CSV table of C-alpha atoms in Angstrom, one decimal:
chain,number,residue,atom,x,y,z
A,1,MET,CA,8.2,7.5,-21.6
A,2,VAL,CA,6.2,10.5,-20.4
A,3,SER,CA,4.6,11.0,-23.8
A,4,VAL,CA,3.6,7.3,-24.1
A,5,ALA,CA,2.1,7.4,-20.6
A,6,MET,CA,0.2,10.6,-21.3
A,7,GLY,CA,-1.1,9.2,-24.5
A,8,LYS,CA,-2.5,6.1,-22.7
A,9,PHE,CA,-4.0,8.3,-20.0
A,10,GLU,CA,-5.7,10.6,-22.5
A,11,LYS,CA,-7.3,7.5,-24.2
A,12,GLY,CA,-8.8,6.3,-20.9
A,13,GLU,CA,-7.6,4.3,-18.0
A,14,ASP,CA,-5.0,1.7,-18.9
A,15,GLU,CA,-4.1,-0.9,-16.3
A,16,THR,CA,-0.4,-0.6,-17.2
A,17,LEU,CA,-0.4,2.9,-15.8
A,18,GLY,CA,-1.0,1.9,-12.2
A,19,ILE,CA,-3.6,4.6,-11.7
A,20,HIS,CA,-4.3,5.0,-8.0
A,21,LYS,CA,-5.6,7.4,-5.4
A,22,LEU,CA,-3.0,8.8,-3.1
A,23,LYS,CA,-3.2,9.0,0.7
A,24,GLY,CA,-2.0,11.3,3.5
A,25,THR,CA,-0.7,14.7,2.5
A,26,PHE,CA,-1.7,14.0,-1.2
A,27,LYS,CA,-5.2,12.5,-0.4
A,28,ASN,CA,-6.9,14.7,-2.9
A,29,PHE,CA,-4.7,13.6,-5.8
A,30,TRP,CA,-4.3,10.6,-8.1
A,31,SER,CA,-1.1,9.2,-9.6
A,32,PHE,CA,0.0,7.1,-12.5
A,33,ASP,CA,3.4,5.8,-13.6
A,34,ALA,CA,5.3,7.3,-16.5
A,35,ASP,CA,8.2,4.9,-15.8
A,36,TYR,CA,9.6,3.2,-12.7
A,37,ASP,CA,10.8,6.4,-10.9
A,38,LEU,CA,8.5,9.0,-12.5
A,39,ARG,CA,4.9,9.5,-11.4
A,40,ILE,CA,2.3,11.9,-12.9
A,41,ILE,CA,0.2,13.5,-10.2
A,42,TYR,CA,-3.2,14.9,-11.0
A,43,SER,CA,-6.5,16.0,-9.5
A,44,VAL,CA,-10.0,16.2,-10.8
A,45,ASN,CA,-12.0,19.3,-10.2
A,46,LYS,CA,-15.7,19.5,-9.5
A,47,ASN,CA,-16.6,19.8,-13.2
A,48,GLY,CA,-14.6,16.7,-14.1
A,49,SER,CA,-11.6,18.5,-15.6
A,50,VAL,CA,-8.2,16.8,-15.0
A,51,ILE,CA,-5.5,19.1,-13.6
A,52,LEU,CA,-1.9,17.8,-14.0
A,53,HIS,CA,0.5,19.0,-11.2
A,54,ILE,CA,4.2,19.5,-11.8
A,55,LEU,CA,6.3,18.4,-8.8
A,56,GLU,CA,10.0,18.6,-8.1
A,57,THR,CA,11.9,15.4,-8.0
A,58,LEU,CA,10.7,13.4,-5.0
A,59,GLY,CA,13.2,10.5,-5.2
A,60,THR,CA,13.3,7.1,-6.6
A,61,HIS,CA,10.6,4.5,-6.2
A,62,SER,CA,12.7,2.8,-3.5
A,63,GLU,CA,13.3,6.1,-1.6
A,64,LEU,CA,9.6,7.0,-1.7
A,65,TYR,CA,8.1,3.6,-0.9
A,66,GLY,CA,11.0,1.7,0.8
A,67,GLN,CA,11.0,-1.0,-1.8
């Protein structure tokens, strides 16, 4: 699923990815869904380059968002 999500992301925003700006501690980052419990976190630097960030497992969707 990660490669499918990355392919969609590389081609431009795709509404099925759920791209959204994060808040709080991660307010300088954006996120999109690779699958239900896996998020890709990224930032955009001043020249417009996208930087992907590798994060340790943060928990399931329910554990993170209480849903």
